[in-house]
Coordinates of C-alpha atoms in Angstrom, one line a residue:
Chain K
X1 CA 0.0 0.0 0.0
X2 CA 0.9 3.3 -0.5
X3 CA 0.7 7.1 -0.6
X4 CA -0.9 7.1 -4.3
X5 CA -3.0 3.9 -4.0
X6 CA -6.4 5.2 -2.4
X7 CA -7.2 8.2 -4.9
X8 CA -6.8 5.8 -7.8
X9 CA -9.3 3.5 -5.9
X10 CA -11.5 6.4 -5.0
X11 CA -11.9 7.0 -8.9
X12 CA -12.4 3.8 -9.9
X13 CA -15.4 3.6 -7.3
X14 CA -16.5 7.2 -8.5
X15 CA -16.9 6.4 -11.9
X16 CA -18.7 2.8 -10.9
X17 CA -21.3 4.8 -8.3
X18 CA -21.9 7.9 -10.9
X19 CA -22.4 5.1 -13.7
X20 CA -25.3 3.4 -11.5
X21 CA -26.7 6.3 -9.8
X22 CA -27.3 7.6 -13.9
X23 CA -29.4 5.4 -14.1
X24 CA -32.3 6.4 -11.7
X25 CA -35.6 7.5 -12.8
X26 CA -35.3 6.3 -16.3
X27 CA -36.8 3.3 -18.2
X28 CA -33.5 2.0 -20.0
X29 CA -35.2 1.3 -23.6
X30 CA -33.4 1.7 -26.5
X31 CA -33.8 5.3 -26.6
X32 CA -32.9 6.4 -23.7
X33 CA -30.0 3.6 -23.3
X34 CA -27.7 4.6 -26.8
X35 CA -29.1 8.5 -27.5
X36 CA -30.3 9.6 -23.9
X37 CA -33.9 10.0 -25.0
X38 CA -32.7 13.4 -27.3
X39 CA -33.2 15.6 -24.1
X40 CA -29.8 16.3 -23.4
X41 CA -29.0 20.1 -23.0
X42 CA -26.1 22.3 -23.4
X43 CA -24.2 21.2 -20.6
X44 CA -24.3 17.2 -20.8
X45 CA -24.2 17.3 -25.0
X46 CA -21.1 19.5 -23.8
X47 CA -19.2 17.0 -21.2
X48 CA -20.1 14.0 -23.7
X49 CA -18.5 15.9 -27.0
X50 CA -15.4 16.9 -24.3
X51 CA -15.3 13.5 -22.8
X52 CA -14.8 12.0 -26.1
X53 CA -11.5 14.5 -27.1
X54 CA -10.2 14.6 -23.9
X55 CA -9.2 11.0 -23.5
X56 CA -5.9 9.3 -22.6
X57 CA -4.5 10.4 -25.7
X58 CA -5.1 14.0 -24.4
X59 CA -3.2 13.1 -21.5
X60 CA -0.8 11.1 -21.7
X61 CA -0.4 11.4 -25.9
X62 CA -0.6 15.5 -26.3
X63 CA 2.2 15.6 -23.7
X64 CA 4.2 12.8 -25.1
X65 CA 4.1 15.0 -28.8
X66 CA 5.3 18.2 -27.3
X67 CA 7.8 16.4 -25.4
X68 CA 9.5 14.2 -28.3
X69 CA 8.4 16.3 -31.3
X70 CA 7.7 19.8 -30.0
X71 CA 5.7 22.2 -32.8
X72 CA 4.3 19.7 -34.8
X73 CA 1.5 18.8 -31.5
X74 CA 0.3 22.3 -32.1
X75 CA -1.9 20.4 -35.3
X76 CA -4.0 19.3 -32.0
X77 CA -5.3 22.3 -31.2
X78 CA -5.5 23.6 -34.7
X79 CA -8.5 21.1 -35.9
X80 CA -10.3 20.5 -33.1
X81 CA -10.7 24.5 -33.5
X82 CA -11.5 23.9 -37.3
X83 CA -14.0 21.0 -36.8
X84 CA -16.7 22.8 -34.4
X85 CA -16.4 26.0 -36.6
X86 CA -17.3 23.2 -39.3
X87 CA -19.8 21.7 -37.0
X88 CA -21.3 24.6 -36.6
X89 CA -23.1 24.2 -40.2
X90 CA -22.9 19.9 -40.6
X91 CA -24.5 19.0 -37.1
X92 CA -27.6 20.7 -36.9
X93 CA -29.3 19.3 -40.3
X94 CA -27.4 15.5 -38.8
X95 CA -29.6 15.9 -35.9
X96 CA -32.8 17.3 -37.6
X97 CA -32.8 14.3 -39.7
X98 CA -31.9 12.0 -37.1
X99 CA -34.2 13.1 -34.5
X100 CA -37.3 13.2 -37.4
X101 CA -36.4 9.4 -38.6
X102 CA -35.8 7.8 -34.5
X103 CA -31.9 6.9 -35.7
X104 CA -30.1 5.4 -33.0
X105 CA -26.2 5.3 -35.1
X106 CA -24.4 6.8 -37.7
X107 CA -24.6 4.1 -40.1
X108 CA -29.0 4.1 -39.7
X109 CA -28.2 7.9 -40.7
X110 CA -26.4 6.1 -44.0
X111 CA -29.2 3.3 -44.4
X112 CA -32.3 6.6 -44.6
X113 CA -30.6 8.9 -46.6
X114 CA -29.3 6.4 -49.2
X115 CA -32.6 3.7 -48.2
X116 CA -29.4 1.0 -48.1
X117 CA -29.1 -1.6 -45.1
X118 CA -26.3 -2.8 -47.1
X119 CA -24.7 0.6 -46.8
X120 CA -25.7 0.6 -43.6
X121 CA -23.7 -2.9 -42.9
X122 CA -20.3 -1.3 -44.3
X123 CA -20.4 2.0 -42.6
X124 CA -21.1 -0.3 -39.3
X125 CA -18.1 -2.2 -40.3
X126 CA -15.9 0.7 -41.0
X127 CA -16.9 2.0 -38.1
X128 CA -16.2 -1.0 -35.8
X129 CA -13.4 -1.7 -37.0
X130 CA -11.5 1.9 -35.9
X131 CA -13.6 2.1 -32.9
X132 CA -11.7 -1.2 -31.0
X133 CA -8.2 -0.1 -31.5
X134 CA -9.5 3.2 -29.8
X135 CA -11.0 1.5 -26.9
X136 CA -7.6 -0.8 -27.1
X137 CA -6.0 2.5 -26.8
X138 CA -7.7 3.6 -23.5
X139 CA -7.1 0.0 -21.9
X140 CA -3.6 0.4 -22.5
X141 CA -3.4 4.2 -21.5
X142 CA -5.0 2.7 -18.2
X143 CA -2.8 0.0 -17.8
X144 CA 0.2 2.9 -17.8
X145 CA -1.4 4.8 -15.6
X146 CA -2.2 2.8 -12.6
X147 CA 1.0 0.9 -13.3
X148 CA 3.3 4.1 -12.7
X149 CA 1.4 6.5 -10.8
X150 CA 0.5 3.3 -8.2
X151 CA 4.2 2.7 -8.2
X152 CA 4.0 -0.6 -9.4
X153 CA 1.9 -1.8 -6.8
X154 CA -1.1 -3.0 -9.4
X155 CA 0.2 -4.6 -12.2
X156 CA -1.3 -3.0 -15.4
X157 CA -2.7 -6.6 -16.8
X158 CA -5.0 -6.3 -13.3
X159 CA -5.7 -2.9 -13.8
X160 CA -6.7 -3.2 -17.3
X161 CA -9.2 -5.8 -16.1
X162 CA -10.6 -4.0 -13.3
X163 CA -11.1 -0.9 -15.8
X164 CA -12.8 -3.1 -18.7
X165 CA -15.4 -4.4 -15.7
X166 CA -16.2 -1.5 -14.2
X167 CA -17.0 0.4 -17.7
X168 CA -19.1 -2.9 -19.1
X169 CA -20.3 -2.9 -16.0
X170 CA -22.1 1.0 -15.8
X171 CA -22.8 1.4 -19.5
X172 CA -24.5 -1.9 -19.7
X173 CA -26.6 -0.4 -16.6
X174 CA -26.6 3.0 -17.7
X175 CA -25.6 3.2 -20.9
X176 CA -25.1 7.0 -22.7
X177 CA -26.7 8.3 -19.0
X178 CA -23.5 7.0 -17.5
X179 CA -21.3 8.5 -19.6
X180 CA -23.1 11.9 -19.0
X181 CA -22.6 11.5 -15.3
X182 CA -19.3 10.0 -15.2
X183 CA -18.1 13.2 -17.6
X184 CA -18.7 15.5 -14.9
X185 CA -16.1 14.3 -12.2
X186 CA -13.7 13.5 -15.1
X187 CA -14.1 17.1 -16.8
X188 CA -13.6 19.2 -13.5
X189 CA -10.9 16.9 -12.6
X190 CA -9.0 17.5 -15.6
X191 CA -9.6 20.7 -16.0
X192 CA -8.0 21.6 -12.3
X193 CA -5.4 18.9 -12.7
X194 CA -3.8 19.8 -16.0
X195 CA -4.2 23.6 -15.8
X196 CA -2.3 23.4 -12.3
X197 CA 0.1 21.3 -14.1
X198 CA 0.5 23.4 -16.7
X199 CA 1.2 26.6 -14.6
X200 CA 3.1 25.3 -11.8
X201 CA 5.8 22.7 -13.6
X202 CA 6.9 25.4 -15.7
X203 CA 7.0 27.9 -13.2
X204 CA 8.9 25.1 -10.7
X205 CA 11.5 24.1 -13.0
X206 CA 12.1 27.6 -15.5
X207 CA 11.2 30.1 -13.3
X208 CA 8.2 31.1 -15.6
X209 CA 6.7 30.0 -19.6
X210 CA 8.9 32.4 -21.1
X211 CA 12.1 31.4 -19.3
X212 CA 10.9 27.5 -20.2
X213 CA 11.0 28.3 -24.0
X214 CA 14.1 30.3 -24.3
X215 CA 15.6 27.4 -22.4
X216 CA 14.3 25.0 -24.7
X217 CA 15.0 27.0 -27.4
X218 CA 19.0 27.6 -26.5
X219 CA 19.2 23.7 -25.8
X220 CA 16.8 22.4 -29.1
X221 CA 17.0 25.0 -31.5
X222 CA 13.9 24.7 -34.1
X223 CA 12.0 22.6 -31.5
X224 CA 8.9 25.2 -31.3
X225 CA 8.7 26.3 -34.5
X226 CA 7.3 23.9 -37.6
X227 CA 10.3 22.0 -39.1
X228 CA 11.5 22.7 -42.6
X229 CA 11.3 19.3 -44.0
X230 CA 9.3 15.9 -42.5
X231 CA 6.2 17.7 -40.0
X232 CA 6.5 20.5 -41.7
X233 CA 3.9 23.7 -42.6
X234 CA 3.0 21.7 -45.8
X235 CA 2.7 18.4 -43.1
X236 CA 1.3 20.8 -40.8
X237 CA -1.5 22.2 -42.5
X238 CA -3.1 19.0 -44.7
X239 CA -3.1 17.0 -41.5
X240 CA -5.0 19.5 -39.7
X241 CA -7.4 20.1 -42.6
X242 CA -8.2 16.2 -43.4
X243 CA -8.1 15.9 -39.0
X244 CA -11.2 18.5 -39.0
X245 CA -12.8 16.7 -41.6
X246 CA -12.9 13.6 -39.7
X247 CA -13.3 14.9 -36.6
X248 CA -17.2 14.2 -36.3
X249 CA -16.8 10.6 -38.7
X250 CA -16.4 9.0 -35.2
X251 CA -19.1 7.3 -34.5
X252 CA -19.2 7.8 -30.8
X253 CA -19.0 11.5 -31.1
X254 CA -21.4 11.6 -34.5
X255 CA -23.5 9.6 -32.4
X256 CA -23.7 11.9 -29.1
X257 CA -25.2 14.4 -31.2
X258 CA -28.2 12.7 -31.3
X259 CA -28.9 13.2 -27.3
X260 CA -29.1 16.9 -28.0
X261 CA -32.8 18.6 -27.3
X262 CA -32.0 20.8 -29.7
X263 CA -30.1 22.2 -32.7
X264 CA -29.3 25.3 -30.4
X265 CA -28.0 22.9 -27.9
X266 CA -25.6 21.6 -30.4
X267 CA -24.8 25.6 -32.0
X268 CA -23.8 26.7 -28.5
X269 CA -21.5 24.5 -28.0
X270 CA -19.4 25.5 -31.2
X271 CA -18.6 28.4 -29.2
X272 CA -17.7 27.1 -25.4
X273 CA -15.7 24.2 -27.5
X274 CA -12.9 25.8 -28.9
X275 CA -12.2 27.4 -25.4
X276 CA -12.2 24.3 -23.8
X277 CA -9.6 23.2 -26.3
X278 CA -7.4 25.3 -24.5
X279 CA -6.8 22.7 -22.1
X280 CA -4.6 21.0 -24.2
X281 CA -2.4 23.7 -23.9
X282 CA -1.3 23.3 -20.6
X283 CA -1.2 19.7 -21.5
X284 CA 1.7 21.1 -24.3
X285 CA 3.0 22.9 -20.9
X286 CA 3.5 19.9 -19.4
X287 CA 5.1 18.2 -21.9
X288 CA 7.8 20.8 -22.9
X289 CA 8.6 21.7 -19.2
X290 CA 9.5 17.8 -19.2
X291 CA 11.7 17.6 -22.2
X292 CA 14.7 19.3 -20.9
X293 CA 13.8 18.0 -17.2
X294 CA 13.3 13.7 -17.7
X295 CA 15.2 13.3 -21.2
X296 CA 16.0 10.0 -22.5
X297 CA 12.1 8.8 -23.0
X298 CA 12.4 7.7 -26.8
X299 CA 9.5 6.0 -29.3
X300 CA 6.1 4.8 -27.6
X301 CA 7.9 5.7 -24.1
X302 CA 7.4 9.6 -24.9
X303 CA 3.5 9.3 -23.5
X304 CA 5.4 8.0 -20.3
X305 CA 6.7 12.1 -20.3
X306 CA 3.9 13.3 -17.7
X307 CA 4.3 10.6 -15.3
X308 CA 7.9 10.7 -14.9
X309 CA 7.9 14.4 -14.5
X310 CA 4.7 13.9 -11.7
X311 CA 7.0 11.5 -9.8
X312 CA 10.0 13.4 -9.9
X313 CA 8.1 16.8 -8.8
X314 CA 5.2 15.3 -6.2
X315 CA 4.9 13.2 -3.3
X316 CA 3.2 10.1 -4.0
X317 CA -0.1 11.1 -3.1
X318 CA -0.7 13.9 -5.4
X319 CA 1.2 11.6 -8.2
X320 CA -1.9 9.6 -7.0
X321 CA -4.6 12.4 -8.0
X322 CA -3.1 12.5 -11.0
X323 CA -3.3 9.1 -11.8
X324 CA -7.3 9.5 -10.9
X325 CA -7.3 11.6 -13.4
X326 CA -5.8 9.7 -15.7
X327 CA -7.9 7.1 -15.2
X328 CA -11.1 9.0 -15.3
X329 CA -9.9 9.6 -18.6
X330 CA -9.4 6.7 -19.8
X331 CA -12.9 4.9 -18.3
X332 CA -15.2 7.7 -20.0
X333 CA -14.3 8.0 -23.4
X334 CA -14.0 4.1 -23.2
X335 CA -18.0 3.9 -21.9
X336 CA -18.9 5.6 -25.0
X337 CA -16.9 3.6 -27.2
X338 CA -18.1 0.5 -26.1
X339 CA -21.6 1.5 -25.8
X340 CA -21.7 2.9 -29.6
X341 CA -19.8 -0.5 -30.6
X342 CA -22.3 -2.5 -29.1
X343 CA -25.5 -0.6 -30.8
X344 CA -23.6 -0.8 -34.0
X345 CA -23.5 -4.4 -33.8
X346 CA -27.1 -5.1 -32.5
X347 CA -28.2 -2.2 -34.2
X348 CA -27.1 -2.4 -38.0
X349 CA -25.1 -5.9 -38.0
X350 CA -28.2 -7.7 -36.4
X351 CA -30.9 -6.2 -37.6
X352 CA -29.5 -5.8 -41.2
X353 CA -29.5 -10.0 -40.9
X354 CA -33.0 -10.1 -39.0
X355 CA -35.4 -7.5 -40.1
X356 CA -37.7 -8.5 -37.9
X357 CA -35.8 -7.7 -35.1
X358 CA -37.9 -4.9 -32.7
X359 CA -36.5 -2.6 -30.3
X360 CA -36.6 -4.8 -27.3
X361 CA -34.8 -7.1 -28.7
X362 CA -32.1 -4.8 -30.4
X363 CA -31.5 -3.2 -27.1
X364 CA -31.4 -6.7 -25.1
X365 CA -28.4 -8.1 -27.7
X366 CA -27.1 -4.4 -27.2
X367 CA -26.5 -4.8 -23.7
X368 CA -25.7 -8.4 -23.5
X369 CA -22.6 -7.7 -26.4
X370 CA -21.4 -5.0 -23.8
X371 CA -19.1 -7.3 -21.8
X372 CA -18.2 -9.3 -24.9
X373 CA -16.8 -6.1 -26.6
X374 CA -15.0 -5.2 -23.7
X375 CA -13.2 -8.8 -23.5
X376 CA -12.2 -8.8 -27.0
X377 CA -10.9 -5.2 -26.3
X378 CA -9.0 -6.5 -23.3
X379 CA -7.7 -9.0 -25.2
X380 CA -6.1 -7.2 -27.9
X381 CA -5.3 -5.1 -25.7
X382 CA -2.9 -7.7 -23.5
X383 CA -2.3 -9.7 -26.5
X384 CA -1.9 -7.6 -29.4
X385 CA 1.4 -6.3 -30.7
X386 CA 2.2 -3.7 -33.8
X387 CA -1.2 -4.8 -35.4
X388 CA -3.1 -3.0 -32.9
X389 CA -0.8 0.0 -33.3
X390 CA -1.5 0.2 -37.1
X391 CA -5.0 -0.4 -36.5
X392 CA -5.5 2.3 -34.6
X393 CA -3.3 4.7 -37.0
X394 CA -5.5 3.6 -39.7
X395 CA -8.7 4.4 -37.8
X396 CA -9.1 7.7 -38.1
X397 CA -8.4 7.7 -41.7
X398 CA -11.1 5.1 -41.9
X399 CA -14.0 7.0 -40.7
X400 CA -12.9 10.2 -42.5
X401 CA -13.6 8.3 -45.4
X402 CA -17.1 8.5 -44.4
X403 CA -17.3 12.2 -44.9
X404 CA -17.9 12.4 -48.3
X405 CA -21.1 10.1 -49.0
X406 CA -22.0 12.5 -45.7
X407 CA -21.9 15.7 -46.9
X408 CA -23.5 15.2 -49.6
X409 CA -26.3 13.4 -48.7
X410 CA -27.1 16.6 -46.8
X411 CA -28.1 18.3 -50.1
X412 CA -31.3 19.0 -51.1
X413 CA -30.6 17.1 -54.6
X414 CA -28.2 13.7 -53.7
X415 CA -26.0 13.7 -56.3
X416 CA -24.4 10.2 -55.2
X417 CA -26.3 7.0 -55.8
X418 CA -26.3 4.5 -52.7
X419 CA -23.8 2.3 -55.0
X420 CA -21.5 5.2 -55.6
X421 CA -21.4 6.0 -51.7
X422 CA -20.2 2.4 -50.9
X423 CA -17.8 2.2 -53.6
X424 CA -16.8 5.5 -52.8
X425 CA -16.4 4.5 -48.9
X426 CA -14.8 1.1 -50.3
X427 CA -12.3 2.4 -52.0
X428 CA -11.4 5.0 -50.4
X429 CA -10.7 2.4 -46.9
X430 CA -8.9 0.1 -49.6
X431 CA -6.4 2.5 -50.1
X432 CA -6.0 3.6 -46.9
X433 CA -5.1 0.0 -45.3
X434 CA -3.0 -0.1 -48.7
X435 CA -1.2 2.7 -48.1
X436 CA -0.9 2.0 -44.2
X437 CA -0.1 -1.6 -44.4
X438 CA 2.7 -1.1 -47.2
X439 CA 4.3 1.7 -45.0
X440 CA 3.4 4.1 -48.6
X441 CA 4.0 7.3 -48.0
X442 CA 5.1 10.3 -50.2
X443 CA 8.8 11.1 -49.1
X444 CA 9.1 7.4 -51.1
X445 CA 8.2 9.2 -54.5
X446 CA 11.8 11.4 -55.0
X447 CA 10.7 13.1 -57.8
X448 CA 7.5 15.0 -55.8
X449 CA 8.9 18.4 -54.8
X450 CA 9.5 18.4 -51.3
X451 CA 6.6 20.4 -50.3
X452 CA 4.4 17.9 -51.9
X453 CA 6.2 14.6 -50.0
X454 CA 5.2 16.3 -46.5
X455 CA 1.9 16.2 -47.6
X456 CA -0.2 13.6 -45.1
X457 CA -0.7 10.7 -47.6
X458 CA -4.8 10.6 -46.6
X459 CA -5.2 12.8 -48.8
X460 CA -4.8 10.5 -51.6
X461 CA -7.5 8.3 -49.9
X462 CA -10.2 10.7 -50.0
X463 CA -9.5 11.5 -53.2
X464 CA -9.7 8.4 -54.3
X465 CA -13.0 7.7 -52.6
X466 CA -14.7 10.8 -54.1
X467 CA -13.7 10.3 -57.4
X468 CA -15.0 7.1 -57.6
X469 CA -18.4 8.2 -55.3
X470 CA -18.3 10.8 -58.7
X471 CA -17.8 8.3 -61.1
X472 CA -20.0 5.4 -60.3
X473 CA -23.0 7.6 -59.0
X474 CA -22.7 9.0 -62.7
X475 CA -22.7 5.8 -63.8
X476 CA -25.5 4.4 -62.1
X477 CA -27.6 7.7 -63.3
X478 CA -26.6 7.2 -67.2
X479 CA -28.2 3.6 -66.9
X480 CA -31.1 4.2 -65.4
X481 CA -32.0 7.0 -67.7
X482 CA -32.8 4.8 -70.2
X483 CA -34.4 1.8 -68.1
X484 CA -36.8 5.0 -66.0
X485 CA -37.7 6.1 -70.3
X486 CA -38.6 2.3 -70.8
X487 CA -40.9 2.2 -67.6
X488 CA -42.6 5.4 -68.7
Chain B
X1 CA -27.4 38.9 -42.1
X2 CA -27.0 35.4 -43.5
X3 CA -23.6 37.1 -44.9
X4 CA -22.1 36.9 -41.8
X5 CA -22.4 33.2 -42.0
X6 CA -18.7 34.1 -44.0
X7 CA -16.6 35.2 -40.9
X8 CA -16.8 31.1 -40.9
X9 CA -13.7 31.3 -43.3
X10 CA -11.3 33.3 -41.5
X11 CA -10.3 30.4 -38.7
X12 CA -9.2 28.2 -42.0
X13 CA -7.9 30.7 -43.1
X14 CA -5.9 31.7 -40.1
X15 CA -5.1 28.4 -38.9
X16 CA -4.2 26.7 -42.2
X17 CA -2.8 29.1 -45.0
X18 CA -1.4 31.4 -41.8
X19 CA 1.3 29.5 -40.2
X20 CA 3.4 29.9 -43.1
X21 CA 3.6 32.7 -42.4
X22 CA 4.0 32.9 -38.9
X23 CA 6.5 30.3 -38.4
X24 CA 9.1 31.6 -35.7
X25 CA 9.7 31.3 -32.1
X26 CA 10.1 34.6 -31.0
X27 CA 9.3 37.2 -30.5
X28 CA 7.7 35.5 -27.1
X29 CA 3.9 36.6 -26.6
X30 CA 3.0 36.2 -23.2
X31 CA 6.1 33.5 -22.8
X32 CA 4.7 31.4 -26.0
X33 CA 6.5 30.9 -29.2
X34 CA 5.2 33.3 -31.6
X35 CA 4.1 30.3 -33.8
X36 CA 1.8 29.2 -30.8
X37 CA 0.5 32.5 -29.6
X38 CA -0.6 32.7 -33.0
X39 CA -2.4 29.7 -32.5
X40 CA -4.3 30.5 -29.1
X41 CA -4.9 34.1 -30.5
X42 CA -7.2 32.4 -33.2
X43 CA -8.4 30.1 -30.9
X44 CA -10.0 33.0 -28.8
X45 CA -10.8 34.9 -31.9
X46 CA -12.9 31.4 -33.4
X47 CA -14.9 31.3 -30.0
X48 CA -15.6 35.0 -30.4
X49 CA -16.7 34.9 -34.4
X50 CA -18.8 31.6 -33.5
X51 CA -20.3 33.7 -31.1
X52 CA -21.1 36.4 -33.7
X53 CA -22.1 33.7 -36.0
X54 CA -24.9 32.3 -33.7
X55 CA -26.3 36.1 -32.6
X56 CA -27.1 36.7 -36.0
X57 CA -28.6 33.3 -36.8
X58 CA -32.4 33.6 -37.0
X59 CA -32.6 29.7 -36.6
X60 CA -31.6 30.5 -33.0
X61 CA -33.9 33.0 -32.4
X62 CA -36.9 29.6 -32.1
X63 CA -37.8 28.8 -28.9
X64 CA -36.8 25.3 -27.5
X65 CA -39.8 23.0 -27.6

């Protein structure tokens, strides 16, 4: 037992009893299980949007970037800014039609608008298939964190478990309710946590932010400003423009939307989100103070940059609020993965197989394939080695591939057919686990000028996906000219 | 006032075609690298032209049901 042990205890429990206590009052139907029952207002459509960016990546990953790459994390902030502006004009019509037609995922939004369960089937796969490395991702972040902040005293294969249990556990009780509740105790934690971080370990160690930098700058020259060649402007600047299109391709977050009461719900937010955003900049704080201060930490071992400084710096028992934290973070994001995983299954895998499938039944399998998500997240997440790792690069480049058959389905006129928004989406996920799984990337192609070689390569993906969403939606309307003449 | 509905570019604008031209470390702004105040500035700035954005929207103007 020691100093750090209790607080990390005290958050597990927390985020077990806010999970249950979600639940009261409400008859746990499909509805209100996956999308709240749509009344969600400003605040909780808020902490659900937040809990879903703010996970152990955020932690652990934003300070690891600044730390071993410096200026290049920046791209963080930069999209997520991008995307709400963006989502200022995409989610409102999203949850108009979703609210109107009783959808329950992203992929039932693809089955209305192109009247395709097949469709339907493929963006549920697409989806699935980014969503576990994610939740693998927060398993793992979880395993780190207890394992280092409780000084070794939990191994993180037990931790891991104990997480995956008590998250199946609440969202199979709670579901999207216990995400809600849970939010709030990991959103004020976070916020005081990393913000006194932020402040006081370059304040501690530099004497100040200003100090820090020119001290970083003297020892790393060029480390916070945009390198010339590899992450640089041209890197930079397509990365965070493809990010912010993906952004809301998640399924988890496209999916949150839904619990909105309103469309003004979801337009306030565009403005409180981009200040909350700001948190990550003390998260950047954190990571920079630590580069000149714990050096050494090289490939994966960079996320392990906040830790090391924490236990340098604290006494155990503040090491061990931070470790809450840190595992508040990883437990919420991970509720909603799971529980959007789960209704993708039940809700567009199943039901796609067994039309005849009602609600009751949907939202029974829902619950039930809770736990068995979780253990083949666990599992992957114990037993899997690179594959996981380029899974989980490849995911959001997956879903982003999404974004085209979206958009412009939200026309007035469709242009694309339902067969060129699958072979668009097709495609377009063909070439990204071509390009990812053959290591492709443009610095390979000498001849490119060098501006165009730092370009992120998932550019060529979407491209590739709308030109053929172009193509065979033409197609498909050039043949059925003749056949809709012949009817007439 | 739909116009206004335009302001919407500037962020991109800002945050994608501006860092070329703003990529330096100093001169420090409030202890950040230039490159990074920058960033924050339009940061701020986006939360303020949102807000601008949605005070002149009609649709908001409906009551909640």
């Amino acid at each position: 037992m020691n100093g750090a042990l209790p607080f990390i205890a005290a958050a597990a429990l927390l985020a077990l009893a806010l999970g249950f206590l979600a639940r009261r009052g409400k008859d746990m139907n499909l509805e209100q299980w996956t999308v709240g029952g749509r009344g969600f207002g400003s605040v909780f459509v808020f902490l659900l949007l937040a809990g879903e960016i703010y996970t152990t990546f955020t932690f652990l990953g934003g300070s690891g970037f600044a730390y071993g790459k410096g200026a290049p994390a920046y791209y963080i902030l930069a999209y997520g800014t991008l995307a709400y502006v963006l989502s200022y004009f995409l989610l409102p019509p999203i949850w108009r039609y979703a609210k109107d037609n009783r959808l329950y995922s992203q992929s039932d939004f693809f089955v209305h608008k192109y009247d395709s369960p097949t469709l339907g089937v493929i963006v549920a796969l697409v989806d699935i298939v980014a969503l576990i490395p994610y939740l693998v991702l927060q398993f793992k972040g979880l395993g780190i964190i207890v394992d280092i902040a409780g000084y070794g005293a939990i191994s993180s294969t037990l931790a891991i478990w104990i997480g995956a249990i008590i998250v199946a556990a609440y969202v199979m009780v709670s579901g999207v309710h216990g995400s809600a509740w849970t939010s709030v105790a990991k959103d004020t934690m976070i916020l005081v946590i990393v913000v006194f971080l932020g402040i006081y370990l370059p304040i501690h160690y530099y004497g100040g932010l200003g100090p820090m930098f020119t001290a970083i700058d003297q020892a790393k020259p060029g480390f916070t400003v945009l390198p010339p060649h590899g992450q640089s402007l041209w890197w930079f600047s397509s990365t965070v423009l493809l990010t912010a299109l993906g952004f809301y391709m998640w399924p988890h977050s496209f999916g949150s939307i839904y619990t909105a009461r309103s469309a003004k719900v979801i337009r306030q937010n565009t403005i409180v989100l981009p200040l909350y955003q700001l948190i990550l900049l003390f998260v950047f704080f954190v990571g920079f103070a630590a580069t000149l201060q714990v050096p050494g930490l090289t490939g994966s071992d960079i996320d392990l940059a906040l830790f090391k400084l924490s236990v340098k710096t604290f006494d155990p028992w503040f090491v061990g609020v931070i470790g809450a934290t840190g595992v508040l973070t990883a437990l919420v994001p991970g509720s909603m993965i799971l529980m959007t995983a789960a209704t993708l299954i039940a809700n567009n895998l199943y039901r796609a197989v067994n039309p005849s499938a009602d609600d009751v039944q949907v939202s029974r399998l829902a619950k039930l394939l809770v736990p068995l998500v979780a253990l083949v997240a666990v599992f992957f997440t114990l037993k899997g080695g690179e594959t996981i790792v380029a899974l989980l690069l490849m995911g959001y480049s997956f879903v982003t591939q999404l974004f085209p058959a979206l958009v412009l389905s939200l026309a007035h006129r469709n242009f694309a057919t339902r067969e060129g928004a699958m072979a668009g989406i097709i495609a377009g996920v063909a070439t990204v686990a071509a390009i990812s799984l053959s290591g492709a990337n443009f610095h390979k192609l000498a001849w490119l000028p060098p501006q165009v070689q730092d370009l992120n390569i998932g550019i060529v993906a979407l491209a590739v996906n709308f030109i053929v969403l172009i193509v065979v939606s033409l197609a498909m309307r050039l043949s059925a000219e003749p056949a809709r003449a012949a009817a007439e | 006032m739909r116009s206004i509905r335009w302001l919407a570019v500037v962020p991109f604008l800002a945050l994608i075609v501006g860092p070329f031209f703003v990529n330096r470390a100093t001169p420090l702004i409030l202890g950040l690298p230039f490159l990074l105040a920058w960033i924050v500035a339009w940061i701020l700035l986006t939360s303020i032209i949102m807000a601008v954005i949605y005070a002149a929207d009609p649709a908001n103007r409906e009551r909640e049901p």
